[in-house]
mmCIF file of C-alpha atoms in Angstrom:
data_model
loop_
_atom_site.group_PDB
_atom_site.id
_atom_site.type_symbol
_atom_site.label_atom_id
_atom_site.label_comp_id
_atom_site.label_asym_id
_atom_site.label_seq_id
_atom_site.Cartn_x
_atom_site.Cartn_y
_atom_site.Cartn_z
ATOM 1 C CA MET S 27 -7.292 18.531 -11.346
ATOM 2 C CA ALA S 28 -9.524 15.632 -10.013
ATOM 3 C CA SER S 29 -12.860 17.812 -10.191
ATOM 4 C CA ALA S 30 -12.005 18.575 -13.854
ATOM 5 C CA GLN S 31 -12.178 14.839 -14.849
ATOM 6 C CA SER S 32 -15.328 12.535 -14.452
ATOM 7 C CA GLN S 33 -15.100 9.428 -12.704
ATOM 8 C CA GLU S 34 -15.154 7.612 -16.241
ATOM 9 C CA ASP S 35 -12.222 9.662 -17.224
ATOM 10 C CA GLN S 36 -10.200 8.991 -14.270
ATOM 11 C CA VAL S 37 -10.671 5.148 -14.450
ATOM 12 C CA LEU S 38 -10.797 3.880 -18.090
ATOM 13 C CA GLU S 39 -12.854 0.722 -18.702
ATOM 14 C CA GLU S 40 -12.261 -1.708 -21.635
ATOM 15 C CA GLU S 41 -13.950 -5.021 -22.138
ATOM 16 C CA THR S 42 -12.644 -8.095 -24.073
ATOM 17 C CA SER S 43 -14.385 -11.414 -23.900
ATOM 18 C CA PHE S 44 -14.672 -12.366 -20.173
ATOM 19 C CA VAL S 45 -11.928 -9.843 -18.988
ATOM 20 C CA ARG S 46 -12.252 -6.252 -17.908
ATOM 21 C CA ILE S 47 -9.381 -4.134 -18.012
ATOM 22 C CA LEU S 48 -9.369 -0.914 -15.787
ATOM 23 C CA THR S 49 -6.765 1.855 -16.217
ATOM 24 C CA LEU S 50 -5.921 4.468 -13.621
ATOM 25 C CA ASN S 51 -5.749 7.648 -15.684
ATOM 26 C CA ARG S 52 -4.479 10.680 -13.890
ATOM 27 C CA PRO S 53 -0.979 10.435 -15.220
ATOM 28 C CA ARG S 54 0.032 14.020 -14.355
ATOM 29 C CA GLN S 55 -0.631 13.234 -10.741
ATOM 30 C CA LEU S 56 1.064 9.771 -11.039
ATOM 31 C CA ASN S 57 -2.385 8.200 -10.684
ATOM 32 C CA ALA S 58 -2.910 9.304 -7.142
ATOM 33 C CA LEU S 59 -6.359 8.063 -5.837
ATOM 34 C CA SER S 60 -8.937 10.824 -6.005
ATOM 35 C CA ALA S 61 -12.192 10.488 -4.310
ATOM 36 C CA GLN S 62 -13.810 10.135 -7.831
ATOM 37 C CA MET S 63 -11.360 7.185 -8.620
ATOM 38 C CA ILE S 64 -12.064 5.442 -5.477
ATOM 39 C CA SER S 65 -16.083 5.462 -6.119
ATOM 40 C CA ARG S 66 -15.447 4.574 -9.552
ATOM 41 C CA LEU S 67 -13.387 1.407 -8.810
ATOM 42 C CA LEU S 68 -16.018 0.474 -5.866
ATOM 43 C CA GLU S 69 -18.776 0.700 -8.334
ATOM 44 C CA LEU S 70 -16.951 -1.354 -10.901
ATOM 45 C CA PHE S 71 -15.706 -3.971 -8.607
ATOM 46 C CA GLN S 72 -19.224 -4.558 -7.294
ATOM 47 C CA ARG S 73 -20.824 -4.569 -10.505
ATOM 48 C CA TYR S 74 -18.242 -7.347 -11.915
ATOM 49 C CA GLU S 75 -18.469 -9.539 -8.924
ATOM 50 C CA THR S 76 -22.130 -10.203 -9.886
ATOM 51 C CA ASP S 77 -21.741 -10.299 -13.586
ATOM 52 C CA SER S 78 -21.348 -13.994 -14.646
ATOM 53 C CA ASN S 79 -19.757 -12.660 -18.054
ATOM 54 C CA VAL S 80 -16.672 -11.334 -16.083
ATOM 55 C CA LYS S 81 -14.214 -13.833 -15.152
ATOM 56 C CA LEU S 82 -11.029 -11.735 -14.649
ATOM 57 C CA LEU S 83 -10.081 -8.154 -13.804
ATOM 58 C CA ILE S 84 -6.867 -6.469 -14.834
ATOM 59 C CA LEU S 85 -5.814 -3.216 -13.093
ATOM 60 C CA LYS S 86 -2.946 -0.977 -14.465
ATOM 61 C CA GLY S 87 -1.917 2.510 -14.499
ATOM 62 C CA LYS S 88 -1.387 5.048 -17.304
ATOM 63 C CA GLY S 89 2.027 6.710 -17.620
ATOM 64 C CA ARG S 90 4.991 6.187 -15.449
ATOM 65 C CA ALA S 91 3.222 5.049 -12.505
ATOM 66 C CA PHE S 92 0.947 2.414 -11.244
ATOM 67 C CA CYS S 93 -0.544 4.539 -8.507
ATOM 68 C CA ALA S 94 1.502 7.008 -6.163
ATOM 69 C CA GLY S 95 -0.952 6.630 -3.348
ATOM 70 C CA GLY S 96 -4.115 8.638 -2.072
ATOM 71 C CA ASP S 97 -4.570 12.239 -3.066
ATOM 72 C CA VAL S 98 -3.798 13.491 0.548
ATOM 73 C CA ALA S 99 -4.377 17.203 -0.658
ATOM 74 C CA ALA S 100 -7.997 16.473 -0.868
ATOM 75 C CA VAL S 101 -7.880 14.942 2.750
ATOM 76 C CA VAL S 102 -6.358 17.855 4.490
ATOM 77 C CA ARG S 103 -9.097 20.198 3.270
ATOM 78 C CA GLY S 104 -11.268 19.196 5.913
ATOM 79 C CA ILE S 105 -11.772 16.306 8.521
ATOM 80 C CA ASN S 106 -15.095 15.251 7.095
ATOM 81 C CA GLU S 107 -14.120 15.072 3.484
ATOM 82 C CA GLY S 108 -11.025 13.098 4.707
ATOM 83 C CA ALA S 109 -13.090 10.692 6.793
ATOM 84 C CA LYS S 110 -15.367 9.813 3.756
ATOM 85 C CA PHE S 111 -12.250 9.546 1.525
ATOM 86 C CA PHE S 112 -10.604 7.086 3.897
ATOM 87 C CA SER S 113 -14.031 5.142 4.467
ATOM 88 C CA LYS S 114 -14.535 4.541 0.834
ATOM 89 C CA GLU S 115 -11.046 3.735 0.305
ATOM 90 C CA PHE S 116 -10.896 1.108 3.120
ATOM 91 C CA ILE S 117 -14.106 -0.519 1.820
ATOM 92 C CA LEU S 118 -12.701 -0.807 -1.637
ATOM 93 C CA ASN S 119 -9.570 -2.423 -0.038
ATOM 94 C CA TYR S 120 -11.658 -4.910 1.842
ATOM 95 C CA LEU S 121 -13.810 -5.669 -1.333
ATOM 96 C CA MET S 122 -10.615 -6.485 -3.289
ATOM 97 C CA ALA S 123 -9.033 -8.433 -0.383
ATOM 98 C CA THR S 124 -12.116 -10.693 -0.304
ATOM 99 C CA TYR S 125 -12.872 -10.667 -4.032
ATOM 100 C CA THR S 126 -14.323 -13.868 -5.538
ATOM 101 C CA LYS S 127 -12.705 -13.281 -8.851
ATOM 102 C CA PRO S 128 -9.093 -12.989 -9.669
ATOM 103 C CA GLN S 129 -7.540 -9.511 -10.009
ATOM 104 C CA VAL S 130 -4.132 -9.163 -11.834
ATOM 105 C CA SER S 131 -2.360 -5.740 -11.019
ATOM 106 C CA ILE S 132 0.243 -4.780 -13.514
ATOM 107 C CA LEU S 133 2.611 -2.778 -11.318
ATOM 108 C CA ASN S 134 4.109 -0.706 -14.179
ATOM 109 C CA GLY S 135 5.889 2.202 -12.284
ATOM 110 C CA ILE S 136 5.818 3.790 -8.941
ATOM 111 C CA VAL S 137 3.685 2.010 -6.364
ATOM 112 C CA MET S 138 3.078 3.821 -2.973
ATOM 113 C CA GLY S 139 0.640 4.118 -0.098
ATOM 114 C CA GLY S 140 -2.897 3.800 -1.496
ATOM 115 C CA GLY S 141 -1.503 2.220 -4.714
ATOM 116 C CA ALA S 142 -0.547 -0.709 -2.780
ATOM 117 C CA GLY S 143 -4.056 -0.927 -1.268
ATOM 118 C CA VAL S 144 -5.494 -1.351 -4.512
ATOM 119 C CA SER S 145 -3.089 -3.986 -5.787
ATOM 120 C CA ILE S 146 -1.520 -5.996 -3.074
ATOM 121 C CA HIS S 147 -5.006 -7.292 -1.796
ATOM 122 C CA GLY S 148 -5.622 -8.542 -5.178
ATOM 123 C CA ARG S 149 -4.880 -12.226 -6.092
ATOM 124 C CA PHE S 150 -2.057 -11.388 -8.633
ATOM 125 C CA ARG S 151 0.541 -8.671 -8.603
ATOM 126 C CA VAL S 152 3.000 -8.688 -11.502
ATOM 127 C CA ALA S 153 6.261 -6.698 -11.156
ATOM 128 C CA THR S 154 8.844 -5.987 -13.928
ATOM 129 C CA GLU S 155 12.654 -5.491 -13.868
ATOM 130 C CA ASN S 156 14.184 -2.133 -12.769
ATOM 131 C CA SER S 157 15.053 -0.733 -16.233
ATOM 132 C CA VAL S 158 13.499 1.868 -18.328
ATOM 133 C CA CYS S 159 11.902 1.000 -22.013
ATOM 134 C CA ASN S 160 10.805 4.318 -23.445
ATOM 135 C CA THR S 161 9.049 2.771 -26.228
ATOM 136 C CA ALA S 162 7.201 -0.049 -24.458
ATOM 137 C CA LEU S 163 3.392 -0.072 -23.829
ATOM 138 C CA PHE S 164 4.333 -0.081 -20.055
ATOM 139 C CA LEU S 165 7.061 1.478 -18.111
ATOM 140 C CA VAL S 166 8.680 -0.879 -15.688
ATOM 141 C CA ILE S 167 8.280 -0.764 -11.888
ATOM 142 C CA LYS S 168 10.715 1.628 -10.241
ATOM 143 C CA VAL S 169 9.804 1.860 -6.554
ATOM 144 C CA PHE S 170 7.390 0.373 -4.081
ATOM 145 C CA ALA S 171 7.162 2.339 -0.965
ATOM 146 C CA MET S 172 5.063 2.951 2.205
ATOM 147 C CA PRO S 173 6.147 6.427 2.924
ATOM 148 C CA GLU S 174 3.419 7.462 5.668
ATOM 149 C CA THR S 175 5.775 7.883 8.554
ATOM 150 C CA ALA S 176 7.450 10.619 6.770
ATOM 151 C CA LEU S 177 4.145 12.228 6.271
ATOM 152 C CA GLY S 178 3.022 11.952 10.048
ATOM 153 C CA LEU S 179 0.637 9.135 9.173
ATOM 154 C CA PHE S 180 1.040 5.317 9.228
ATOM 155 C CA PRO S 181 0.822 2.471 6.732
ATOM 156 C CA ASP S 182 -2.766 2.180 6.441
ATOM 157 C CA ILE S 183 -5.048 0.680 3.628
ATOM 158 C CA GLY S 184 -4.592 -2.751 5.255
ATOM 159 C CA ALA S 185 -0.993 -2.618 5.327
ATOM 160 C CA SER S 186 -0.696 -3.887 8.885
ATOM 161 C CA TYR S 187 -2.181 -7.077 7.319
ATOM 162 C CA PHE S 188 -0.005 -7.449 4.473
ATOM 163 C CA LEU S 189 3.278 -6.101 6.058
ATOM 164 C CA SER S 190 3.026 -8.409 9.046
ATOM 165 C CA ARG S 191 2.795 -11.342 6.941
ATOM 166 C CA LEU S 192 6.185 -10.713 4.961
ATOM 167 C CA PRO S 193 9.052 -13.119 5.789
ATOM 168 C CA GLY S 194 10.613 -12.310 9.303
ATOM 169 C CA PHE S 195 10.332 -8.641 10.347
ATOM 170 C CA PHE S 196 10.842 -7.309 6.934
ATOM 171 C CA GLY S 197 7.265 -5.609 7.091
ATOM 172 C CA GLU S 198 8.508 -3.575 10.086
ATOM 173 C CA TYR S 199 11.473 -2.483 8.223
ATOM 174 C CA VAL S 200 9.455 -1.479 5.081
ATOM 175 C CA GLY S 201 6.672 0.328 7.159
ATOM 176 C CA LEU S 202 8.954 2.153 9.450
ATOM 177 C CA THR S 203 11.712 3.291 7.297
ATOM 178 C CA GLY S 204 9.442 3.751 4.099
ATOM 179 C CA ALA S 205 12.267 1.655 2.291
ATOM 180 C CA ARG S 206 11.839 1.759 -1.528
ATOM 181 C CA LEU S 207 11.816 -1.795 -3.118
ATOM 182 C CA ASP S 208 12.216 -2.717 -6.746
ATOM 183 C CA GLY S 209 10.384 -5.319 -8.616
ATOM 184 C CA ALA S 210 12.857 -8.069 -7.691
ATOM 185 C CA GLU S 211 12.671 -7.221 -3.978
ATOM 186 C CA MET S 212 8.824 -7.213 -4.211
ATOM 187 C CA ARG S 213 9.010 -10.624 -5.756
ATOM 188 C CA ALA S 214 11.358 -11.905 -3.191
ATOM 189 C CA CYS S 215 9.419 -10.837 -0.207
ATOM 190 C CA GLY S 216 5.962 -11.904 -1.612
ATOM 191 C CA LEU S 217 4.393 -8.419 -2.303
ATOM 192 C CA ALA S 218 4.512 -9.460 -5.999
ATOM 193 C CA THR S 219 3.326 -12.949 -6.990
ATOM 194 C CA HIS S 220 5.148 -12.887 -10.365
ATOM 195 C CA PHE S 221 8.180 -11.016 -12.079
ATOM 196 C CA VAL S 222 7.536 -10.603 -15.706
ATOM 197 C CA PRO S 223 10.215 -8.750 -18.102
ATOM 198 C CA SER S 224 8.871 -5.694 -19.498
ATOM 199 C CA SER S 225 9.662 -6.904 -22.980
ATOM 200 C CA ARG S 226 6.948 -9.660 -22.277
ATOM 201 C CA LEU S 227 4.346 -7.400 -20.843
ATOM 202 C CA ALA S 228 2.253 -6.912 -24.110
ATOM 203 C CA LEU S 229 2.286 -10.601 -24.752
ATOM 204 C CA LEU S 230 1.208 -11.365 -21.180
ATOM 205 C CA GLU S 231 -1.645 -9.047 -21.413
ATOM 206 C CA GLU S 232 -2.635 -10.250 -24.829
ATOM 207 C CA ALA S 233 -2.696 -13.892 -23.216
ATOM 208 C CA LEU S 234 -4.833 -12.755 -20.324
ATOM 209 C CA TYR S 235 -7.622 -11.142 -22.639
ATOM 210 C CA LYS S 236 -8.293 -14.620 -23.928
ATOM 211 C CA VAL S 237 -8.832 -16.262 -20.464
ATOM 212 C CA ASN S 238 -12.156 -17.738 -19.822
ATOM 213 C CA SER S 239 -11.813 -18.878 -16.464
ATOM 214 C CA SER S 240 -11.760 -17.492 -12.869
ATOM 215 C CA ASP S 241 -9.791 -20.412 -11.496
ATOM 216 C CA PRO S 242 -6.609 -18.817 -10.076
ATOM 217 C CA ALA S 243 -4.541 -21.805 -11.093
ATOM 218 C CA VAL S 244 -5.424 -21.184 -14.767
ATOM 219 C CA ILE S 245 -4.756 -17.361 -14.534
ATOM 220 C CA SER S 246 -1.320 -18.303 -12.642
ATOM 221 C CA ALA S 247 -0.265 -20.737 -15.443
ATOM 222 C CA VAL S 248 -0.844 -17.891 -17.960
ATOM 223 C CA ILE S 249 1.339 -15.519 -16.235
ATOM 224 C CA ASP S 250 4.003 -18.239 -15.316
ATOM 225 C CA LYS S 251 4.494 -18.655 -19.184
ATOM 226 C CA PHE S 252 6.100 -15.095 -19.187
ATOM 227 C CA SER S 253 7.603 -15.008 -15.732
ATOM 228 C CA LEU S 254 10.983 -15.492 -14.432
ATOM 229 C CA GLU S 255 12.906 -15.390 -10.957
ATOM 230 C CA PRO S 256 14.508 -11.963 -10.866
ATOM 231 C CA TYR S 257 18.136 -11.400 -9.772
ATOM 232 C CA LEU S 258 18.271 -9.362 -6.479
ATOM 233 C CA LYS S 259 20.826 -6.507 -6.618
ATOM 234 C CA ASP S 260 23.958 -7.020 -4.629
ATOM 235 C CA HIS S 261 23.101 -3.993 -2.339
ATOM 236 C CA SER S 262 19.561 -5.148 -1.570
ATOM 237 C CA ALA S 263 18.526 -5.210 2.253
ATOM 238 C CA TYR S 264 16.946 -8.492 1.538
ATOM 239 C CA HIS S 265 20.295 -10.131 1.392
ATOM 240 C CA TRP S 266 20.515 -9.113 5.142
ATOM 241 C CA MET S 267 17.435 -10.572 6.418
ATOM 242 C CA ASP S 268 19.226 -11.926 9.482
ATOM 243 C CA VAL S 269 20.216 -8.237 10.287
ATOM 244 C CA ILE S 270 16.775 -7.013 9.574
ATOM 245 C CA ASP S 271 15.334 -9.605 12.016
ATOM 246 C CA LYS S 272 17.543 -8.975 14.667
ATOM 247 C CA CYS S 273 16.815 -5.246 14.547
ATOM 248 C CA PHE S 274 13.381 -4.871 13.647
ATOM 249 C CA SER S 275 12.109 -7.662 15.949
ATOM 250 C CA ARG S 276 12.834 -5.447 18.972
ATOM 251 C CA ARG S 277 9.881 -4.421 21.151
ATOM 252 C CA THR S 278 10.225 -0.694 20.811
ATOM 253 C CA VAL S 279 11.200 1.787 18.037
ATOM 254 C CA GLU S 280 13.881 3.267 20.464
ATOM 255 C CA GLU S 281 15.351 -0.311 20.709
ATOM 256 C CA ILE S 282 15.246 -0.805 16.824
ATOM 257 C CA LEU S 283 16.863 2.478 16.280
ATOM 258 C CA SER S 284 19.741 1.433 18.932
ATOM 259 C CA ALA S 285 20.186 -1.999 17.342
ATOM 260 C CA LEU S 286 20.654 -0.446 13.948
ATOM 261 C CA GLU S 287 23.152 2.036 15.142
ATOM 262 C CA SER S 288 25.195 -0.661 16.860
ATOM 263 C CA GLU S 289 25.122 -2.742 13.588
ATOM 264 C CA SER S 290 26.358 0.392 11.804
ATOM 265 C CA THR S 291 29.449 0.380 13.899
ATOM 266 C CA ASN S 292 30.416 -2.916 12.574
ATOM 267 C CA ARG S 293 29.313 -2.688 8.872
ATOM 268 C CA ALA S 294 29.179 0.099 6.226
ATOM 269 C CA ASP S 295 26.136 -1.116 4.426
ATOM 270 C CA ALA S 296 24.139 1.885 2.835
ATOM 271 C CA TRP S 297 20.844 0.322 3.725
ATOM 272 C CA ILE S 298 21.553 0.455 7.497
ATOM 273 C CA SER S 299 22.423 4.130 7.263
ATOM 274 C CA ASP S 300 19.658 4.770 5.194
ATOM 275 C CA ALA S 301 17.295 2.946 7.625
ATOM 276 C CA ILE S 302 18.625 4.948 10.587
ATOM 277 C CA GLN S 303 18.176 8.417 8.789
ATOM 278 C CA SER S 304 14.660 7.530 7.753
ATOM 279 C CA LEU S 305 13.820 6.700 11.362
ATOM 280 C CA LYS S 306 15.311 9.913 12.673
ATOM 281 C CA LYS S 307 13.448 12.169 10.096
ATOM 282 C CA ALA S 308 10.155 10.482 10.521
ATOM 283 C CA SER S 309 7.322 11.641 12.901
ATOM 284 C CA PRO S 310 8.057 10.003 16.317
ATOM 285 C CA THR S 311 4.390 9.534 16.808
ATOM 286 C CA SER S 312 3.915 7.915 13.487
ATOM 287 C CA LEU S 313 6.706 5.480 14.132
ATOM 288 C CA LYS S 314 5.276 4.369 17.452
ATOM 289 C CA ILE S 315 1.785 3.803 16.219
ATOM 290 C CA SER S 316 2.902 2.153 13.002
ATOM 291 C CA LEU S 317 4.886 -0.466 14.944
ATOM 292 C CA ARG S 318 2.167 -1.204 17.196
ATOM 293 C CA SER S 319 -0.381 -1.447 14.109
ATOM 294 C CA ILE S 320 1.832 -3.872 12.436
ATOM 295 C CA ARG S 321 2.412 -6.006 15.534
ATOM 296 C CA GLU S 322 -1.299 -6.180 16.105
ATOM 297 C CA GLY S 323 -1.801 -7.009 12.363
ATOM 298 C CA ARG S 324 -0.061 -10.288 12.813
ATOM 299 C CA LEU S 325 -2.834 -11.546 14.987
ATOM 300 C CA GLN S 326 -5.828 -9.988 13.040
ATOM 301 C CA GLY S 327 -7.621 -10.765 9.724
ATOM 302 C CA VAL S 328 -7.777 -8.182 6.937
ATOM 303 C CA GLY S 329 -11.139 -6.836 8.064
ATOM 304 C CA GLN S 330 -9.998 -6.437 11.648
ATOM 305 C CA CYS S 331 -6.872 -4.614 10.290
ATOM 306 C CA LEU S 332 -8.964 -2.208 8.402
ATOM 307 C CA ILE S 333 -11.556 -1.492 11.010
ATOM 308 C CA ARG S 334 -8.610 -0.719 13.517
ATOM 309 C CA GLU S 335 -6.743 1.498 10.978
ATOM 310 C CA TYR S 336 -9.684 3.576 10.227
ATOM 311 C CA ARG S 337 -10.070 4.166 13.853
ATOM 312 C CA MET S 338 -6.341 5.205 13.960
ATOM 313 C CA VAL S 339 -7.055 7.496 10.834
ATOM 314 C CA CYS S 340 -9.725 9.059 12.572
ATOM 315 C CA HIS S 341 -7.603 9.977 15.519
ATOM 316 C CA VAL S 342 -4.803 11.388 13.153
ATOM 317 C CA MET S 343 -7.175 13.613 11.583
ATOM 318 C CA MET S 344 -8.844 14.703 14.787
ATOM 319 C CA GLY S 345 -5.321 15.869 16.019
ATOM 320 C CA GLU S 346 -5.833 15.336 19.557
ATOM 321 C CA VAL S 347 -2.659 13.770 20.429
ATOM 322 C CA SER S 348 -0.506 15.061 17.472
ATOM 323 C CA LYS S 349 -1.043 17.294 14.355
ATOM 324 C CA ASP S 350 1.817 15.609 12.581
ATOM 325 C CA PHE S 351 -0.133 14.550 9.562
ATOM 326 C CA PHE S 352 -0.947 18.177 8.689
ATOM 327 C CA GLU S 353 2.576 19.169 9.435
ATOM 328 C CA GLY S 354 3.857 16.419 7.095
ATOM 329 C CA CYS S 355 1.485 17.393 4.411
ATOM 330 C CA ARG S 356 2.545 20.808 4.684
ATOM 331 C CA ALA S 357 6.357 20.295 4.471
ATOM 332 C CA ILE S 358 6.494 17.340 2.115
ATOM 333 C CA LEU S 359 3.484 18.114 -0.369
ATOM 334 C CA LEU S 360 2.309 21.755 -0.052
ATOM 335 C CA ASP S 361 5.414 24.183 0.903
ATOM 336 C CA LYS S 362 7.715 21.347 -0.051
ATOM 337 C CA ASP S 363 10.393 22.617 2.297
ATOM 338 C CA LYS S 364 10.790 19.106 3.608
ATOM 339 C CA ASN S 365 11.549 20.362 7.043
ATOM 340 C CA PRO S 366 8.492 19.155 9.108
ATOM 341 C CA LYS S 367 8.423 20.245 12.808
ATOM 342 C CA TRP S 368 7.146 17.102 14.697
ATOM 343 C CA LYS S 369 5.230 17.567 17.833
ATOM 344 C CA PRO S 370 6.211 15.672 20.001
ATOM 345 C CA SER S 371 9.792 15.969 18.529
ATOM 346 C CA LYS S 372 11.499 12.933 19.940
ATOM 347 C CA LEU S 373 10.752 9.382 20.512
ATOM 348 C CA GLU S 374 11.067 9.534 24.344
ATOM 349 C CA LEU S 375 8.358 12.278 24.359
ATOM 350 C CA VAL S 376 5.768 10.031 22.903
ATOM 351 C CA ASN S 377 4.521 7.687 25.748
ATOM 352 C CA ASP S 378 2.426 4.590 25.887
ATOM 353 C CA ASN S 379 -0.543 6.403 26.878
ATOM 354 C CA MET S 380 -0.346 8.779 23.873
ATOM 355 C CA VAL S 381 -0.211 5.635 21.497
ATOM 356 C CA ASP S 382 -3.224 3.889 23.352
ATOM 357 C CA GLN S 383 -5.366 6.847 22.243
ATOM 358 C CA TYR S 384 -4.871 5.987 18.461
ATOM 359 C CA PHE S 385 -6.325 2.515 19.134
ATOM 360 C CA SER S 386 -9.349 3.671 21.277
ATOM 361 C CA LYS S 387 -12.723 3.831 20.167
ATOM 362 C CA ILE S 388 -13.708 7.691 19.740
ATOM 363 C CA ASN S 389 -16.028 9.276 22.187
ATOM 364 C CA ASP S 390 -17.781 11.528 19.724
ATOM 365 C CA ASP S 391 -21.191 10.989 18.223
ATOM 366 C CA ARG S 392 -19.848 12.477 14.884
ATOM 367 C CA TRP S 393 -17.419 9.627 14.500
ATOM 368 C CA GLU S 394 -18.275 6.063 13.980
ATOM 369 C CA ASP S 395 -16.217 2.844 13.116
ATOM 370 C CA ILE S 396 -16.256 2.012 9.676
ATOM 371 C CA LYS S 397 -18.785 -0.580 8.631
ATOM 372 C CA LEU S 398 -17.483 -3.005 6.152
ATOM 373 C CA PRO S 399 -19.775 -4.835 3.808
ATOM 374 C CA ALA S 400 -20.864 -8.278 4.840
ATOM 375 C CA ARG S 401 -18.785 -10.888 2.924
ATOM 376 C CA SER S 402 -20.185 -14.508 3.425
ATOM 377 C CA ASN S 403 -19.495 -17.882 1.962
ATOM 378 C CA LEU S 404 -16.374 -16.868 0.391
ATOM 379 C CA PRO S 405 -14.044 -19.452 -1.401
ATOM 380 C CA ALA S 406 -10.708 -19.952 0.317
ATOM 381 C CA THR S 407 -8.920 -18.237 -2.694
ATOM 382 C CA ALA S 408 -10.690 -15.072 -1.862
ATOM 383 C CA ILE S 409 -9.147 -14.514 1.641
ATOM 384 C CA ALA S 410 -5.713 -16.322 1.287
ATOM 385 C CA LYS S 411 -3.947 -13.886 -1.011
ATOM 386 C CA LEU S 412 -0.426 -13.510 0.617
#
């Protein structure tokens, strides 16, 4: 359990010359982010930024996952604990997104939810091929996903910023359906900056250990030596970007679903039927606030996205409009009956006024908008990651 491990045990720290290697170390929990892990990462990133001896950060996970998201079991125990958890997590995401030194994330295994937050905002994201190598130092990336709508939440951790900046309307597709992407798809859409075969990962890390520079061009050149352009599988949805753009560019979730159902009558592609089923199983409220969040993210900076998403998270936890988040956690994570009872139960029962409430300032003295740390005089490389 998280409480049984110290912060130091949950995030392992290694030093080599001018490089710091941080390893997420909760393998039994698929490295799900605990409050202790978030506090530790925040402490280390703040310290490294002012340390002239640190030129490069490497972040990876122990075991078969990079990070399977935030530890929501801790969040559902109480609103106040949950608010503190999300607040620190979002501040960490903002620090990473505006960091002045390069961060290389080795995405060796499952990357979901909060795991995307501590990697996608960093400068370099290294994915690998979708195969298993039991004797290798790293396991390969099997799945990237933003499964929040199936939990009654929404893609947070700044996801409305990076999903909205993927090609076309691929971000809406990933964010609403929780579609699982492999390493090749991550590279193709830009979630990963590099694709390195698993057989070369140990050599890549060895080369990175010798780096004595914070210049992104230098780091990229090192990774490029071990990289290749991966092969997209024949069944990848990314081959049908024209259909994704046609359907997921629609104004409402109802129109998106209708467009997908219309496409399914003309073609028998598995990704379309999977998308339809995912949308029908997800929380109707979550789908509607997620779509609006991603659309607003297209016109906002990462800080603005995180501030808005934190406000949305607070409304979700307060449960004024819907308690779907707690019901989703019960059905998927706690009781595991996988049969959540969403309220409202249908898309047409979630009106615009209900959606608007999630984006409004909370009129309660106990709640405040998140205050992100001041970040001034940042180089262009610190704010242009995608």
